[in-house]
PDB file of C-alpha atoms in Angstrom:
ATOM      1  CA  UNK I 125      -0.009   0.025  -0.009  1.00  0.00           C
ATOM      2  CA  UNK I 126       2.554   2.509   1.038  1.00  0.00           C
ATOM      3  CA  UNK I 127       4.505   1.976  -2.363  1.00  0.00           C
ATOM      4  CA  UNK I 128       1.482   3.077  -4.087  1.00  0.00           C
ATOM      5  CA  UNK I 129       0.799   5.956  -1.906  1.00  0.00           C
ATOM      6  CA  UNK I 130       4.136   7.812  -1.299  1.00  0.00           C
ATOM      7  CA  UNK I 131       4.481  10.690   0.987  1.00  0.00           C
ATOM      8  CA  UNK I 132       6.259  13.432  -0.862  1.00  0.00           C
ATOM      9  CA  UNK I 133       7.008  15.571   2.217  1.00  0.00           C
ATOM     10  CA  UNK I 134       9.574  14.514   4.807  1.00  0.00           C
ATOM     11  CA  UNK I 135      10.501  16.303   8.031  1.00  0.00           C
ATOM     12  CA  UNK I 136      13.154  15.841  10.789  1.00  0.00           C
ATOM     13  CA  UNK I 137      12.171  13.206  13.428  1.00  0.00           C
ATOM     14  CA  UNK I 138      13.451  12.313  16.810  1.00  0.00           C
ATOM     15  CA  UNK I 139      12.981   8.695  15.848  1.00  0.00           C
ATOM     16  CA  UNK I 140      12.210   7.519  19.519  1.00  0.00           C
ATOM     17  CA  UNK I 141       9.931  10.127  20.874  1.00  0.00           C
ATOM     18  CA  UNK I 142       8.324   8.253  23.976  1.00  0.00           C
ATOM     19  CA  UNK I 143       7.424   9.164  27.536  1.00  0.00           C
ATOM     20  CA  UNK I 144      10.555   7.677  28.814  1.00  0.00           C
ATOM     21  CA  UNK I 145      12.818   9.876  26.591  1.00  0.00           C
ATOM     22  CA  UNK I 146      11.098  13.072  27.849  1.00  0.00           C
ATOM     23  CA  UNK I 147      11.787  14.905  31.106  1.00  0.00           C
ATOM     24  CA  UNK I 148      10.577  18.211  32.662  1.00  0.00           C
ATOM     25  CA  UNK I 149      13.132  20.592  34.134  1.00  0.00           C
ATOM     26  CA  UNK I 150      11.171  23.100  35.634  1.00  0.00           C
ATOM     27  CA  UNK I 151       8.773  24.342  32.983  1.00  0.00           C
ATOM     28  CA  UNK I 152      11.089  23.143  30.164  1.00  0.00           C
ATOM     29  CA  UNK I 153      10.685  19.981  28.361  1.00  0.00           C
ATOM     30  CA  UNK I 154      13.868  18.005  27.806  1.00  0.00           C
ATOM     31  CA  UNK I 155      13.955  15.425  25.043  1.00  0.00           C
ATOM     32  CA  UNK I 156      16.549  12.696  25.494  1.00  0.00           C
ATOM     33  CA  UNK I 157      18.246   9.919  23.353  1.00  0.00           C
ATOM     34  CA  UNK I 158      18.516  11.479  19.891  1.00  0.00           C
ATOM     35  CA  UNK I 159      20.571   8.408  18.471  1.00  0.00           C
ATOM     36  CA  UNK I 160      17.684   7.633  16.140  1.00  0.00           C
ATOM     37  CA  UNK I 161      17.237  11.172  14.800  1.00  0.00           C
ATOM     38  CA  UNK I 162      17.039  11.606  10.940  1.00  0.00           C
ATOM     39  CA  UNK I 163      16.089  14.295   8.609  1.00  0.00           C
ATOM     40  CA  UNK I 164      13.780  11.998   6.504  1.00  0.00           C
ATOM     41  CA  UNK I 165      10.899  11.530   8.984  1.00  0.00           C
ATOM     42  CA  UNK I 166       7.285  10.961   8.054  1.00  0.00           C
ATOM     43  CA  UNK I 167       5.098  14.030   8.985  1.00  0.00           C
ATOM     44  CA  UNK I 168       3.518  13.360  12.507  1.00  0.00           C
ATOM     45  CA  UNK I 169       5.813  10.292  12.946  1.00  0.00           C
ATOM     46  CA  UNK I 170       6.829  11.337  16.387  1.00  0.00           C
ATOM     47  CA  UNK I 171       3.333  11.939  17.428  1.00  0.00           C
ATOM     48  CA  UNK I 172       2.277   8.591  16.318  1.00  0.00           C
ATOM     49  CA  UNK I 173       5.194   6.855  18.009  1.00  0.00           C
ATOM     50  CA  UNK I 174       4.675   8.607  21.346  1.00  0.00           C
ATOM     51  CA  UNK I 175       0.870   7.628  21.257  1.00  0.00           C
ATOM     52  CA  UNK I 176       1.652   3.873  20.323  1.00  0.00           C
ATOM     53  CA  UNK I 177       4.459   3.407  22.790  1.00  0.00           C
ATOM     54  CA  UNK I 178       2.450   5.039  25.633  1.00  0.00           C
ATOM     55  CA  UNK I 179      -0.711   3.094  24.692  1.00  0.00           C
ATOM     56  CA  UNK I 180       0.849  -0.233  24.260  1.00  0.00           C
ATOM     57  CA  UNK I 181       3.762  -0.487  26.692  1.00  0.00           C
ATOM     58  CA  UNK I 182       2.672   1.806  29.562  1.00  0.00           C
ATOM     59  CA  UNK I 183      -1.187   2.049  29.632  1.00  0.00           C
ATOM     60  CA  UNK I 184      -1.935  -1.399  27.931  1.00  0.00           C
ATOM     61  CA  UNK I 185      -5.113  -0.062  26.176  1.00  0.00           C
ATOM     62  CA  UNK I 186      -7.032  -1.635  23.486  1.00  0.00           C
ATOM     63  CA  UNK I 187      -7.247  -0.592  19.699  1.00  0.00           C
ATOM     64  CA  UNK I 188     -10.404   1.383  20.323  1.00  0.00           C
ATOM     65  CA  UNK I 189      -8.562   3.608  22.908  1.00  0.00           C
ATOM     66  CA  UNK I 190      -5.490   3.873  20.546  1.00  0.00           C
ATOM     67  CA  UNK I 191      -7.678   5.085  17.764  1.00  0.00           C
ATOM     68  CA  UNK I 192      -9.423   7.665  20.137  1.00  0.00           C
ATOM     69  CA  UNK I 193      -6.074   9.080  21.352  1.00  0.00           C
ATOM     70  CA  UNK I 194      -4.758   9.411  17.675  1.00  0.00           C
ATOM     71  CA  UNK I 195      -8.008  11.048  16.639  1.00  0.00           C
ATOM     72  CA  UNK I 196      -7.847  13.398  19.584  1.00  0.00           C
ATOM     73  CA  UNK I 197      -4.264  14.348  18.692  1.00  0.00           C
ATOM     74  CA  UNK I 198      -4.910  14.963  15.055  1.00  0.00           C
ATOM     75  CA  UNK I 199      -7.842  17.285  15.864  1.00  0.00           C
ATOM     76  CA  UNK I 200      -5.388  19.725  17.487  1.00  0.00           C
ATOM     77  CA  UNK I 201      -5.839  23.066  15.677  1.00  0.00           C
ATOM     78  CA  UNK I 202      -2.170  23.360  14.826  1.00  0.00           C
ATOM     79  CA  UNK I 203      -1.905  19.798  13.321  1.00  0.00           C
ATOM     80  CA  UNK I 204      -5.223  20.440  11.352  1.00  0.00           C
ATOM     81  CA  UNK I 205      -3.756  23.556   9.934  1.00  0.00           C
ATOM     82  CA  UNK I 206      -0.510  21.869   9.056  1.00  0.00           C
ATOM     83  CA  UNK I 207      -2.314  18.910   7.382  1.00  0.00           C
ATOM     84  CA  UNK I 208      -4.566  21.117   5.422  1.00  0.00           C
ATOM     85  CA  UNK I 209      -1.746  23.404   4.355  1.00  0.00           C
ATOM     86  CA  UNK I 210       0.334  20.508   3.078  1.00  0.00           C
ATOM     87  CA  UNK I 211      -2.666  18.593   1.844  1.00  0.00           C
ATOM     88  CA  UNK I 212      -1.749  15.543   3.792  1.00  0.00           C
ATOM     89  CA  UNK I 213      -3.945  12.543   4.932  1.00  0.00           C
ATOM     90  CA  UNK I 214      -3.280  11.658   8.651  1.00  0.00           C
ATOM     91  CA  UNK I 215      -4.443   8.088   7.943  1.00  0.00           C
ATOM     92  CA  UNK I 216      -1.866   7.656   5.129  1.00  0.00           C
ATOM     93  CA  UNK I 217       0.764   9.109   7.352  1.00  0.00           C
ATOM     94  CA  UNK I 218      -0.055   6.723  10.160  1.00  0.00           C
ATOM     95  CA  UNK I 219       0.035   3.895   7.671  1.00  0.00           C
ATOM     96  CA  UNK I 220       3.546   4.915   6.682  1.00  0.00           C
ATOM     97  CA  UNK I 221       4.632   5.247  10.106  1.00  0.00           C
ATOM     98  CA  UNK I 222       3.535   1.703  10.935  1.00  0.00           C
ATOM     99  CA  UNK I 223       5.106   0.459   7.880  1.00  0.00           C
ATOM    100  CA  UNK I 224       8.475   2.022   8.672  1.00  0.00           C
ATOM    101  CA  UNK I 225       8.288   1.081  12.430  1.00  0.00           C
ATOM    102  CA  UNK I 226       7.205  -2.630  11.890  1.00  0.00           C
ATOM    103  CA  UNK I 227      10.032  -3.054   9.329  1.00  0.00           C
ATOM    104  CA  UNK I 228      12.541  -1.487  11.538  1.00  0.00           C
ATOM    105  CA  UNK I 229      11.607  -3.400  14.694  1.00  0.00           C
ATOM    106  CA  UNK I 230      10.954  -6.766  12.973  1.00  0.00           C
ATOM    107  CA  UNK I 231      14.697  -6.534  11.846  1.00  0.00           C
ATOM    108  CA  UNK I 232      15.812  -5.713  15.397  1.00  0.00           C
ATOM    109  CA  UNK I 233      13.704  -8.511  16.927  1.00  0.00           C
ATOM    110  CA  UNK I 234      14.968 -11.101  14.331  1.00  0.00           C
ATOM    111  CA  UNK I 235      18.362 -10.669  15.942  1.00  0.00           C
ATOM    112  CA  UNK I 236      17.337 -11.246  19.492  1.00  0.00           C
ATOM    113  CA  UNK I 237      17.600 -14.591  21.040  1.00  0.00           C
ATOM    114  CA  UNK I 238      14.713 -14.275  23.442  1.00  0.00           C
ATOM    115  CA  UNK I 239      11.674 -11.865  22.934  1.00  0.00           C
ATOM    116  CA  UNK I 240      10.164 -10.175  25.956  1.00  0.00           C
ATOM    117  CA  UNK I 241       6.412 -10.130  26.326  1.00  0.00           C
ATOM    118  CA  UNK I 242       6.283  -6.496  25.231  1.00  0.00           C
ATOM    119  CA  UNK I 243       7.382  -7.600  21.736  1.00  0.00           C
ATOM    120  CA  UNK I 244       4.072  -9.566  21.557  1.00  0.00           C
ATOM    121  CA  UNK I 245       2.132  -6.511  22.710  1.00  0.00           C
ATOM    122  CA  UNK I 246       3.539  -4.313  20.090  1.00  0.00           C
ATOM    123  CA  UNK I 247       3.438  -6.752  17.222  1.00  0.00           C
ATOM    124  CA  UNK I 248      -0.309  -7.463  18.179  1.00  0.00           C
ATOM    125  CA  UNK I 249      -1.165  -3.695  18.358  1.00  0.00           C
ATOM    126  CA  UNK I 250       0.680  -2.789  15.115  1.00  0.00           C
ATOM    127  CA  UNK I 251      -1.049  -5.598  13.178  1.00  0.00           C
ATOM    128  CA  UNK I 252      -4.399  -4.415  14.523  1.00  0.00           C
ATOM    129  CA  UNK I 253      -3.950  -0.999  13.544  1.00  0.00           C
ATOM    130  CA  UNK I 254      -2.666  -1.720  10.121  1.00  0.00           C
ATOM    131  CA  UNK I 255      -5.856  -3.964   9.600  1.00  0.00           C
ATOM    132  CA  UNK I 256      -8.062  -1.361  10.922  1.00  0.00           C
ATOM    133  CA  UNK I 257      -6.537   1.448   8.814  1.00  0.00           C
ATOM    134  CA  UNK I 258      -6.428  -0.621   5.595  1.00  0.00           C
ATOM    135  CA  UNK I 259     -10.110  -1.821   6.026  1.00  0.00           C
ATOM    136  CA  UNK I 260     -11.043   1.851   6.616  1.00  0.00           C
ATOM    137  CA  UNK I 261      -9.044   2.867   3.549  1.00  0.00           C
ATOM    138  CA  UNK I 262     -10.785   0.268   1.395  1.00  0.00           C
ATOM    139  CA  UNK I 263     -14.274   1.382   2.570  1.00  0.00           C
ATOM    140  CA  UNK I 264     -14.954  -2.169   4.089  1.00  0.00           C
ATOM    141  CA  UNK I 265     -15.879  -0.873   7.629  1.00  0.00           C
ATOM    142  CA  UNK I 266     -19.436  -2.114   7.344  1.00  0.00           C
ATOM    143  CA  UNK I 267     -18.372  -5.421   6.128  1.00  0.00           C
ATOM    144  CA  UNK I 268     -15.645  -5.728   8.800  1.00  0.00           C
ATOM    145  CA  UNK I 269     -18.035  -4.987  11.494  1.00  0.00           C
ATOM    146  CA  UNK I 270     -20.647  -7.472  10.372  1.00  0.00           C
ATOM    147  CA  UNK I 271     -18.015 -10.113   9.780  1.00  0.00           C
ATOM    148  CA  UNK I 272     -16.712  -9.682  13.411  1.00  0.00           C
ATOM    149  CA  UNK I 273     -20.197  -9.453  14.659  1.00  0.00           C
ATOM    150  CA  UNK I 274     -21.183 -13.048  13.246  1.00  0.00           C
ATOM    151  CA  UNK I 275     -18.111 -14.524  14.792  1.00  0.00           C
ATOM    152  CA  UNK I 276     -18.920 -12.950  18.087  1.00  0.00           C
ATOM    153  CA  UNK I 277     -22.514 -14.070  18.261  1.00  0.00           C
ATOM    154  CA  UNK I 278     -22.208 -17.578  17.008  1.00  0.00           C
ATOM    155  CA  UNK I 279     -22.494 -19.146  20.500  1.00  0.00           C
ATOM    156  CA  UNK I 280     -25.425 -16.730  21.484  1.00  0.00           C
ATOM    157  CA  UNK I 281     -29.253 -17.321  21.167  1.00  0.00           C
ATOM    158  CA  UNK I 282     -30.692 -15.218  18.416  1.00  0.00           C
ATOM    159  CA  UNK I 283     -32.722 -15.430  15.218  1.00  0.00           C
ATOM    160  CA  UNK I 284     -32.272 -13.231  12.170  1.00  0.00           C
ATOM    161  CA  UNK I 285     -35.552 -11.878  10.793  1.00  0.00           C
ATOM    162  CA  UNK I 286     -36.319 -11.740   7.095  1.00  0.00           C
ATOM    163  CA  UNK I 287     -32.498 -12.746   6.427  1.00  0.00           C
ATOM    164  CA  UNK I 288     -31.925 -14.991   3.358  1.00  0.00           C
ATOM    165  CA  UNK I 289     -28.162 -14.433   3.023  1.00  0.00           C
ATOM    166  CA  UNK I 290     -25.301 -16.789   4.192  1.00  0.00           C
ATOM    167  CA  UNK I 291     -23.170 -14.137   5.835  1.00  0.00           C
ATOM    168  CA  UNK I 292     -24.126 -10.971   7.779  1.00  0.00           C
ATOM    169  CA  UNK I 293     -21.340  -9.101   5.929  1.00  0.00           C
ATOM    170  CA  UNK I 294     -23.118  -9.649   2.593  1.00  0.00           C
ATOM    171  CA  UNK I 295     -25.852  -7.399   3.876  1.00  0.00           C
ATOM    172  CA  UNK I 296     -26.498  -4.558   1.252  1.00  0.00           C
ATOM    173  CA  UNK I 297     -25.466  -1.099   2.272  1.00  0.00           C
ATOM    174  CA  UNK I 298     -29.249  -0.173   2.063  1.00  0.00           C
ATOM    175  CA  UNK I 299     -30.545  -2.987   4.382  1.00  0.00           C
ATOM    176  CA  UNK I 300     -30.614  -3.140   8.171  1.00  0.00           C
ATOM    177  CA  UNK I 301     -30.338  -6.264  10.139  1.00  0.00           C
ATOM    178  CA  UNK I 302     -33.250  -7.298  12.486  1.00  0.00           C
ATOM    179  CA  UNK I 303     -32.196  -9.719  15.264  1.00  0.00           C
ATOM    180  CA  UNK I 304     -34.270 -11.242  17.910  1.00  0.00           C
ATOM    181  CA  UNK I 305     -32.497 -12.268  20.965  1.00  0.00           C
ATOM    182  CA  UNK I 306     -32.738 -12.639  24.676  1.00  0.00           C
ATOM    183  CA  UNK I 307     -32.160  -9.677  27.010  1.00  0.00           C
ATOM    184  CA  UNK I 308     -28.975 -11.251  28.391  1.00  0.00           C
ATOM    185  CA  UNK I 309     -27.586 -11.981  25.111  1.00  0.00           C
ATOM    186  CA  UNK I 310     -28.540  -8.548  23.877  1.00  0.00           C
ATOM    187  CA  UNK I 311     -26.170  -7.120  26.422  1.00  0.00           C
ATOM    188  CA  UNK I 312     -23.374  -9.125  24.724  1.00  0.00           C
ATOM    189  CA  UNK I 313     -24.345  -7.878  21.237  1.00  0.00           C
ATOM    190  CA  UNK I 314     -24.457  -4.177  22.762  1.00  0.00           C
ATOM    191  CA  UNK I 315     -21.142  -4.530  24.436  1.00  0.00           C
ATOM    192  CA  UNK I 316     -19.521  -5.935  21.359  1.00  0.00           C
ATOM    193  CA  UNK I 317     -20.630  -3.079  19.234  1.00  0.00           C
ATOM    194  CA  UNK I 318     -19.769  -0.426  21.755  1.00  0.00           C
ATOM    195  CA  UNK I 319     -16.262  -1.861  22.019  1.00  0.00           C
ATOM    196  CA  UNK I 320     -15.603  -2.440  18.356  1.00  0.00           C
ATOM    197  CA  UNK I 321     -12.762  -0.260  16.992  1.00  0.00           C
ATOM    198  CA  UNK I 322     -15.043   0.832  14.101  1.00  0.00           C
TER     199      UNK I 322
END
């Protein structure tokens, strides 16, 4: 995907901008560990990296919360102004960041004899984010949610009303889905939908 959607603009980047590489001295922010600095950074790369590292390694939050943090950061007035001025799509920038990050760290991890549990956390979150962004990019959000919903409800008590398709994900965009279920299982449906990243 990234090869077919290159980012023309590059900016300097810290390269490992994380909470543990920041320190406050009085009212001044000090940024440490500049060994990964480069001139050819992806716009917003350091912001994405900070959010991902904090969310995955410190706060241990799910994909939905990661998406919320990134959305909140991108809504910043200065960032919006920058994106609009440069005609940049933040979703594309994030995919480029993830592509670069995953390639770099897979190479690092391939040379390690023992992988710590945090590697599994990172790989899982990066995979989920890439899948999420590519599905959104391909306008397959509805299909993805319905596909995931069908997997989630297979063990629940329910009936689909006026439904003659083999898969929920085949439901046309213009159709709704009528489901009859128990009050208890309805809670599981609702919880699934409320917590789905889309």
